[in-house]
mmCIF file with all atom_site columns, C-alpha atoms in Angstrom:
data_model
loop_
_atom_site.group_PDB
_atom_site.id
_atom_site.type_symbol
_atom_site.label_atom_id
_atom_site.label_alt_id
_atom_site.label_comp_id
_atom_site.label_asym_id
_atom_site.label_entity_id
_atom_site.label_seq_id
_atom_site.pdbx_PDB_ins_code
_atom_site.Cartn_x
_atom_site.Cartn_y
_atom_site.Cartn_z
_atom_site.occupancy
_atom_site.B_iso_or_equiv
_atom_site.pdbx_formal_charge
_atom_site.auth_seq_id
_atom_site.auth_comp_id
_atom_site.auth_asym_id
_atom_site.auth_atom_id
_atom_site.pdbx_PDB_model_num
ATOM 1   C CA . VAL A 1 1   ? 16.759  0.795   -2.330  1.00 77.00 ? 1   VAL A CA 1
ATOM 2   C CA . GLN A 1 2   ? 14.369  -0.928  0.007   1.00 89.00 ? 2   GLN A CA 1
ATOM 3   C CA . LEU A 1 3   ? 10.791  -0.858  1.139   1.00 93.00 ? 3   LEU A CA 1
ATOM 4   C CA . GLN A 1 4   ? 9.954   -2.018  4.699   1.00 91.00 ? 4   GLN A CA 1
ATOM 5   C CA . ALA A 1 5   ? 6.447   -2.953  5.288   1.00 92.00 ? 5   ALA A CA 1
ATOM 6   C CA . SER A 1 6   ? 4.643   -4.041  8.491   1.00 92.00 ? 6   SER A CA 1
ATOM 7   C CA . GLY A 1 7   ? 1.303   -4.389  10.198  1.00 94.00 ? 7   GLY A CA 1
ATOM 8   C CA . GLY A 1 8   ? -0.219  -7.543  8.690   1.00 93.00 ? 8   GLY A CA 1
ATOM 9   C CA . GLY A 1 9   ? -1.882  -10.202 10.755  1.00 96.00 ? 9   GLY A CA 1
ATOM 10  C CA . LEU A 1 10  ? -4.987  -12.104 11.474  1.00 97.00 ? 10  LEU A CA 1
ATOM 11  C CA . VAL A 1 11  ? -8.195  -10.227 12.398  1.00 97.00 ? 11  VAL A CA 1
ATOM 12  C CA . GLN A 1 12  ? -11.846 -11.086 12.734  1.00 98.00 ? 12  GLN A CA 1
ATOM 13  C CA . PRO A 1 13  ? -14.380 -9.797  10.223  1.00 98.00 ? 13  PRO A CA 1
ATOM 14  C CA . GLY A 1 14  ? -15.267 -6.168  11.146  1.00 98.00 ? 14  GLY A CA 1
ATOM 15  C CA . GLY A 1 15  ? -11.859 -5.533  12.743  1.00 98.00 ? 15  GLY A CA 1
ATOM 16  C CA . SER A 1 16  ? -9.057  -3.154  11.815  1.00 98.00 ? 16  SER A CA 1
ATOM 17  C CA . LEU A 1 17  ? -5.392  -3.235  10.916  1.00 98.00 ? 17  LEU A CA 1
ATOM 18  C CA . ARG A 1 18  ? -2.984  -0.598  10.001  1.00 98.00 ? 18  ARG A CA 1
ATOM 19  C CA . LEU A 1 19  ? -0.163  -1.307  7.546   1.00 98.00 ? 19  LEU A CA 1
ATOM 20  C CA . SER A 1 20  ? 2.869   0.932   7.212   1.00 97.00 ? 20  SER A CA 1
ATOM 21  C CA . CYS A 1 21  ? 5.725   1.083   4.643   1.00 96.00 ? 21  CYS A CA 1
ATOM 22  C CA . THR A 1 22  ? 8.797   3.084   4.776   1.00 95.00 ? 22  THR A CA 1
ATOM 23  C CA . ALA A 1 23  ? 11.100  3.778   1.882   1.00 92.00 ? 23  ALA A CA 1
ATOM 24  C CA . SER A 1 24  ? 14.789  3.717   2.517   1.00 89.00 ? 24  SER A CA 1
ATOM 25  C CA . ASP A 1 25  ? 16.834  6.835   2.356   1.00 80.00 ? 25  ASP A CA 1
ATOM 26  C CA . ASN A 1 26  ? 18.506  6.176   -0.991  1.00 83.00 ? 26  ASN A CA 1
ATOM 27  C CA . PHE A 1 27  ? 15.359  6.509   -3.106  1.00 84.00 ? 27  PHE A CA 1
ATOM 28  C CA . GLY A 1 28  ? 15.374  9.398   -5.570  1.00 83.00 ? 28  GLY A CA 1
ATOM 29  C CA . ARG A 1 29  ? 12.328  11.542  -5.996  1.00 89.00 ? 29  ARG A CA 1
ATOM 30  C CA . ILE A 1 30  ? 9.267   9.629   -4.982  1.00 89.00 ? 30  ILE A CA 1
ATOM 31  C CA . SER A 1 31  ? 6.011   10.546  -6.947  1.00 92.00 ? 31  SER A CA 1
ATOM 32  C CA . ASP A 1 32  ? 3.585   8.062   -5.599  1.00 94.00 ? 32  ASP A CA 1
ATOM 33  C CA . MET A 1 33  ? 3.272   5.454   -2.959  1.00 95.00 ? 33  MET A CA 1
ATOM 34  C CA . GLY A 1 34  ? 0.601   2.900   -2.373  1.00 96.00 ? 34  GLY A CA 1
ATOM 35  C CA . TRP A 1 35  ? -0.724  -0.568  -1.651  1.00 98.00 ? 35  TRP A CA 1
ATOM 36  C CA . TYR A 1 36  ? -1.643  -3.384  -3.885  1.00 98.00 ? 36  TYR A CA 1
ATOM 37  C CA . ARG A 1 37  ? -2.987  -6.807  -2.932  1.00 98.00 ? 37  ARG A CA 1
ATOM 38  C CA . GLN A 1 38  ? -3.002  -10.331 -4.307  1.00 98.00 ? 38  GLN A CA 1
ATOM 39  C CA . ALA A 1 39  ? -5.410  -13.116 -3.067  1.00 96.00 ? 39  ALA A CA 1
ATOM 40  C CA . PRO A 1 40  ? -4.792  -16.690 -3.901  1.00 92.00 ? 40  PRO A CA 1
ATOM 41  C CA . GLY A 1 41  ? -5.457  -17.501 -7.598  1.00 94.00 ? 41  GLY A CA 1
ATOM 42  C CA . MET A 1 42  ? -6.107  -13.821 -8.377  1.00 95.00 ? 42  MET A CA 1
ATOM 43  C CA . GLN A 1 43  ? -4.193  -11.064 -10.027 1.00 97.00 ? 43  GLN A CA 1
ATOM 44  C CA . ARG A 1 44  ? -2.467  -8.391  -8.134  1.00 97.00 ? 44  ARG A CA 1
ATOM 45  C CA . GLU A 1 45  ? -4.824  -5.406  -7.762  1.00 97.00 ? 45  GLU A CA 1
ATOM 46  C CA . LEU A 1 46  ? -4.528  -1.824  -6.711  1.00 98.00 ? 46  LEU A CA 1
ATOM 47  C CA . VAL A 1 47  ? -5.872  -1.104  -3.377  1.00 98.00 ? 47  VAL A CA 1
ATOM 48  C CA . ALA A 1 48  ? -4.976  2.582   -2.721  1.00 98.00 ? 48  ALA A CA 1
ATOM 49  C CA . THR A 1 49  ? -2.306  5.075   -3.857  1.00 97.00 ? 49  THR A CA 1
ATOM 50  C CA . ILE A 1 50  ? -1.333  8.594   -2.700  1.00 96.00 ? 50  ILE A CA 1
ATOM 51  C CA . THR A 1 51  ? 0.811   11.179  -4.577  1.00 94.00 ? 51  THR A CA 1
ATOM 52  C CA . THR A 1 52  ? 3.557   12.795  -2.660  1.00 92.00 ? 52  THR A CA 1
ATOM 53  C CA . GLY A 1 53  ? 2.753   16.158  -4.211  1.00 90.00 ? 53  GLY A CA 1
ATOM 54  C CA . GLY A 1 54  ? -0.647  17.186  -3.047  1.00 87.00 ? 54  GLY A CA 1
ATOM 55  C CA . HIS A 1 55  ? -1.496  13.922  -1.413  1.00 91.00 ? 55  HIS A CA 1
ATOM 56  C CA . MET A 1 56  ? -4.220  13.065  -3.950  1.00 95.00 ? 56  MET A CA 1
ATOM 57  C CA . THR A 1 57  ? -5.663  9.541   -3.207  1.00 96.00 ? 57  THR A CA 1
ATOM 58  C CA . LYS A 1 58  ? -7.053  6.858   -5.302  1.00 97.00 ? 58  LYS A CA 1
ATOM 59  C CA . TYR A 1 59  ? -8.994  3.778   -4.007  1.00 98.00 ? 59  TYR A CA 1
ATOM 60  C CA . GLU A 1 60  ? -10.197 0.497   -5.342  1.00 97.00 ? 60  GLU A CA 1
ATOM 61  C CA . GLU A 1 61  ? -13.963 0.641   -5.337  1.00 97.00 ? 61  GLU A CA 1
ATOM 62  C CA . SER A 1 62  ? -14.525 -2.153  -2.735  1.00 97.00 ? 62  SER A CA 1
ATOM 63  C CA . VAL A 1 63  ? -12.455 -0.500  -0.061  1.00 98.00 ? 63  VAL A CA 1
ATOM 64  C CA . GLU A 1 64  ? -13.742 3.090   -0.432  1.00 97.00 ? 64  GLU A CA 1
ATOM 65  C CA . GLY A 1 65  ? -15.057 4.302   2.811   1.00 97.00 ? 65  GLY A CA 1
ATOM 66  C CA . ARG A 1 66  ? -13.267 1.474   4.744   1.00 98.00 ? 66  ARG A CA 1
ATOM 67  C CA . PHE A 1 67  ? -9.638  2.037   3.997   1.00 98.00 ? 67  PHE A CA 1
ATOM 68  C CA . THR A 1 68  ? -7.634  5.318   4.370   1.00 98.00 ? 68  THR A CA 1
ATOM 69  C CA . ILE A 1 69  ? -4.236  5.859   2.840   1.00 98.00 ? 69  ILE A CA 1
ATOM 70  C CA . SER A 1 70  ? -1.943  8.528   4.304   1.00 97.00 ? 70  SER A CA 1
ATOM 71  C CA . LEU A 1 71  ? 1.532   9.659   3.870   1.00 95.00 ? 71  LEU A CA 1
ATOM 72  C CA . ASN A 1 72  ? 4.276   11.049  6.179   1.00 93.00 ? 72  ASN A CA 1
ATOM 73  C CA . SER A 1 73  ? 6.388   12.860  3.614   1.00 89.00 ? 73  SER A CA 1
ATOM 74  C CA . ASP A 1 74  ? 9.181   13.635  5.905   1.00 89.00 ? 74  ASP A CA 1
ATOM 75  C CA . GLU A 1 75  ? 9.672   9.934   6.652   1.00 90.00 ? 75  GLU A CA 1
ATOM 76  C CA . ASP A 1 76  ? 8.723   8.451   3.167   1.00 91.00 ? 76  ASP A CA 1
ATOM 77  C CA . THR A 1 77  ? 6.189   6.332   5.029   1.00 95.00 ? 77  THR A CA 1
ATOM 78  C CA . VAL A 1 78  ? 2.943   5.382   3.785   1.00 96.00 ? 78  VAL A CA 1
ATOM 79  C CA . TYR A 1 79  ? 0.103   4.096   5.889   1.00 97.00 ? 79  TYR A CA 1
ATOM 80  C CA . LEU A 1 80  ? -3.079  2.061   5.065   1.00 98.00 ? 80  LEU A CA 1
ATOM 81  C CA . GLN A 1 81  ? -5.758  2.025   7.800   1.00 98.00 ? 81  GLN A CA 1
ATOM 82  C CA . MET A 1 82  ? -8.077  -0.693  7.076   1.00 98.00 ? 82  MET A CA 1
ATOM 83  C CA . ASN A 1 83  ? -11.427 -0.781  9.010   1.00 98.00 ? 83  ASN A CA 1
ATOM 84  C CA . SER A 1 84  ? -14.541 -2.959  8.751   1.00 98.00 ? 84  SER A CA 1
ATOM 85  C CA . LEU A 1 85  ? -12.311 -5.810  7.191   1.00 98.00 ? 85  LEU A CA 1
ATOM 86  C CA . LYS A 1 86  ? -14.144 -8.443  5.353   1.00 98.00 ? 86  LYS A CA 1
ATOM 87  C CA . PRO A 1 87  ? -12.972 -12.017 4.565   1.00 97.00 ? 87  PRO A CA 1
ATOM 88  C CA . GLU A 1 88  ? -12.638 -10.863 0.923   1.00 97.00 ? 88  GLU A CA 1
ATOM 89  C CA . ASP A 1 89  ? -9.898  -8.442  1.974   1.00 98.00 ? 89  ASP A CA 1
ATOM 90  C CA . THR A 1 90  ? -7.740  -11.519 2.725   1.00 98.00 ? 90  THR A CA 1
ATOM 91  C CA . ALA A 1 91  ? -4.541  -11.323 0.456   1.00 98.00 ? 91  ALA A CA 1
ATOM 92  C CA . ILE A 1 92  ? -0.973  -10.372 0.535   1.00 97.00 ? 92  ILE A CA 1
ATOM 93  C CA . TYR A 1 93  ? -0.620  -6.698  0.500   1.00 98.00 ? 93  TYR A CA 1
ATOM 94  C CA . TYR A 1 94  ? 2.340   -5.177  -1.218  1.00 97.00 ? 94  TYR A CA 1
ATOM 95  C CA . CYS A 1 95  ? 3.735   -1.707  -0.824  1.00 97.00 ? 95  CYS A CA 1
ATOM 96  C CA . HIS A 1 96  ? 4.441   0.096   -4.122  1.00 96.00 ? 96  HIS A CA 1
ATOM 97  C CA . VAL A 1 97  ? 6.647   3.153   -4.944  1.00 96.00 ? 97  VAL A CA 1
ATOM 98  C CA . VAL A 1 98  ? 7.083   5.080   -8.047  1.00 94.00 ? 98  VAL A CA 1
ATOM 99  C CA . GLU A 1 99  ? 10.294  6.813   -8.354  1.00 92.00 ? 99  GLU A CA 1
ATOM 100 C CA . CYS A 1 100 ? 10.673  9.474   -10.959 1.00 90.00 ? 100 CYS A CA 1
ATOM 101 C CA . GLU A 1 101 ? 14.271  9.970   -12.263 1.00 87.00 ? 101 GLU A CA 1
ATOM 102 C CA . MET A 1 102 ? 15.221  11.875  -15.532 1.00 88.00 ? 102 MET A CA 1
ATOM 103 C CA . ASN A 1 103 ? 11.505  11.845  -16.688 1.00 88.00 ? 103 ASN A CA 1
ATOM 104 C CA . THR A 1 104 ? 11.319  8.168   -16.327 1.00 91.00 ? 104 THR A CA 1
ATOM 105 C CA . ASP A 1 105 ? 9.177   6.278   -13.678 1.00 92.00 ? 105 ASP A CA 1
ATOM 106 C CA . TYR A 1 106 ? 10.534  3.299   -11.895 1.00 93.00 ? 106 TYR A CA 1
ATOM 107 C CA . ASP A 1 107 ? 8.435   0.856   -9.893  1.00 94.00 ? 107 ASP A CA 1
ATOM 108 C CA . TYR A 1 108 ? 9.474   -0.782  -6.665  1.00 94.00 ? 108 TYR A CA 1
ATOM 109 C CA . TRP A 1 109 ? 7.805   -3.386  -4.617  1.00 95.00 ? 109 TRP A CA 1
ATOM 110 C CA . GLY A 1 110 ? 7.961   -4.391  -0.990  1.00 94.00 ? 110 GLY A CA 1
ATOM 111 C CA . ARG A 1 111 ? 8.057   -8.137  0.026   1.00 91.00 ? 111 ARG A CA 1
ATOM 112 C CA . GLY A 1 112 ? 4.369   -8.232  1.043   1.00 93.00 ? 112 GLY A CA 1
ATOM 113 C CA . THR A 1 113 ? 2.577   -8.635  4.249   1.00 95.00 ? 113 THR A CA 1
ATOM 114 C CA . GLN A 1 114 ? -0.163  -11.146 4.857   1.00 97.00 ? 114 GLN A CA 1
ATOM 115 C CA . VAL A 1 115 ? -3.691  -9.893  5.867   1.00 98.00 ? 115 VAL A CA 1
ATOM 116 C CA . THR A 1 116 ? -6.125  -12.581 6.841   1.00 98.00 ? 116 THR A CA 1
ATOM 117 C CA . VAL A 1 117 ? -9.603  -11.819 7.795   1.00 98.00 ? 117 VAL A CA 1
ATOM 118 C CA . SER A 1 118 ? -11.328 -14.706 9.442   1.00 97.00 ? 118 SER A CA 1
ATOM 119 C CA . SER A 1 119 ? -13.512 -15.697 12.443  1.00 95.00 ? 119 SER A CA 1
#
């Protein structure tokens, strides 16, 4: 199983980036997809998640209204549209998938993509 993420980069404050992450075909039933981030010296934190059933979303408070998570269920691809980026959004962003098999949840992580917000 593999998660392929892309879309990170360097952007000025106030700019936008779009991250995408596609789950490989050999995943079982995916219940949630989302993004976490980890800044230098900080713990990894939730940014946004979305359920595959019902597309219910959850956001970290500091990104509400600026970031939008969306899901293409047919392609098992999750997107994170990031607008009005701030220097404090600088971090490595990790794609996260929860696979549910036999009533057990399994967590999978992508390699991470760097997002740098700087002038």
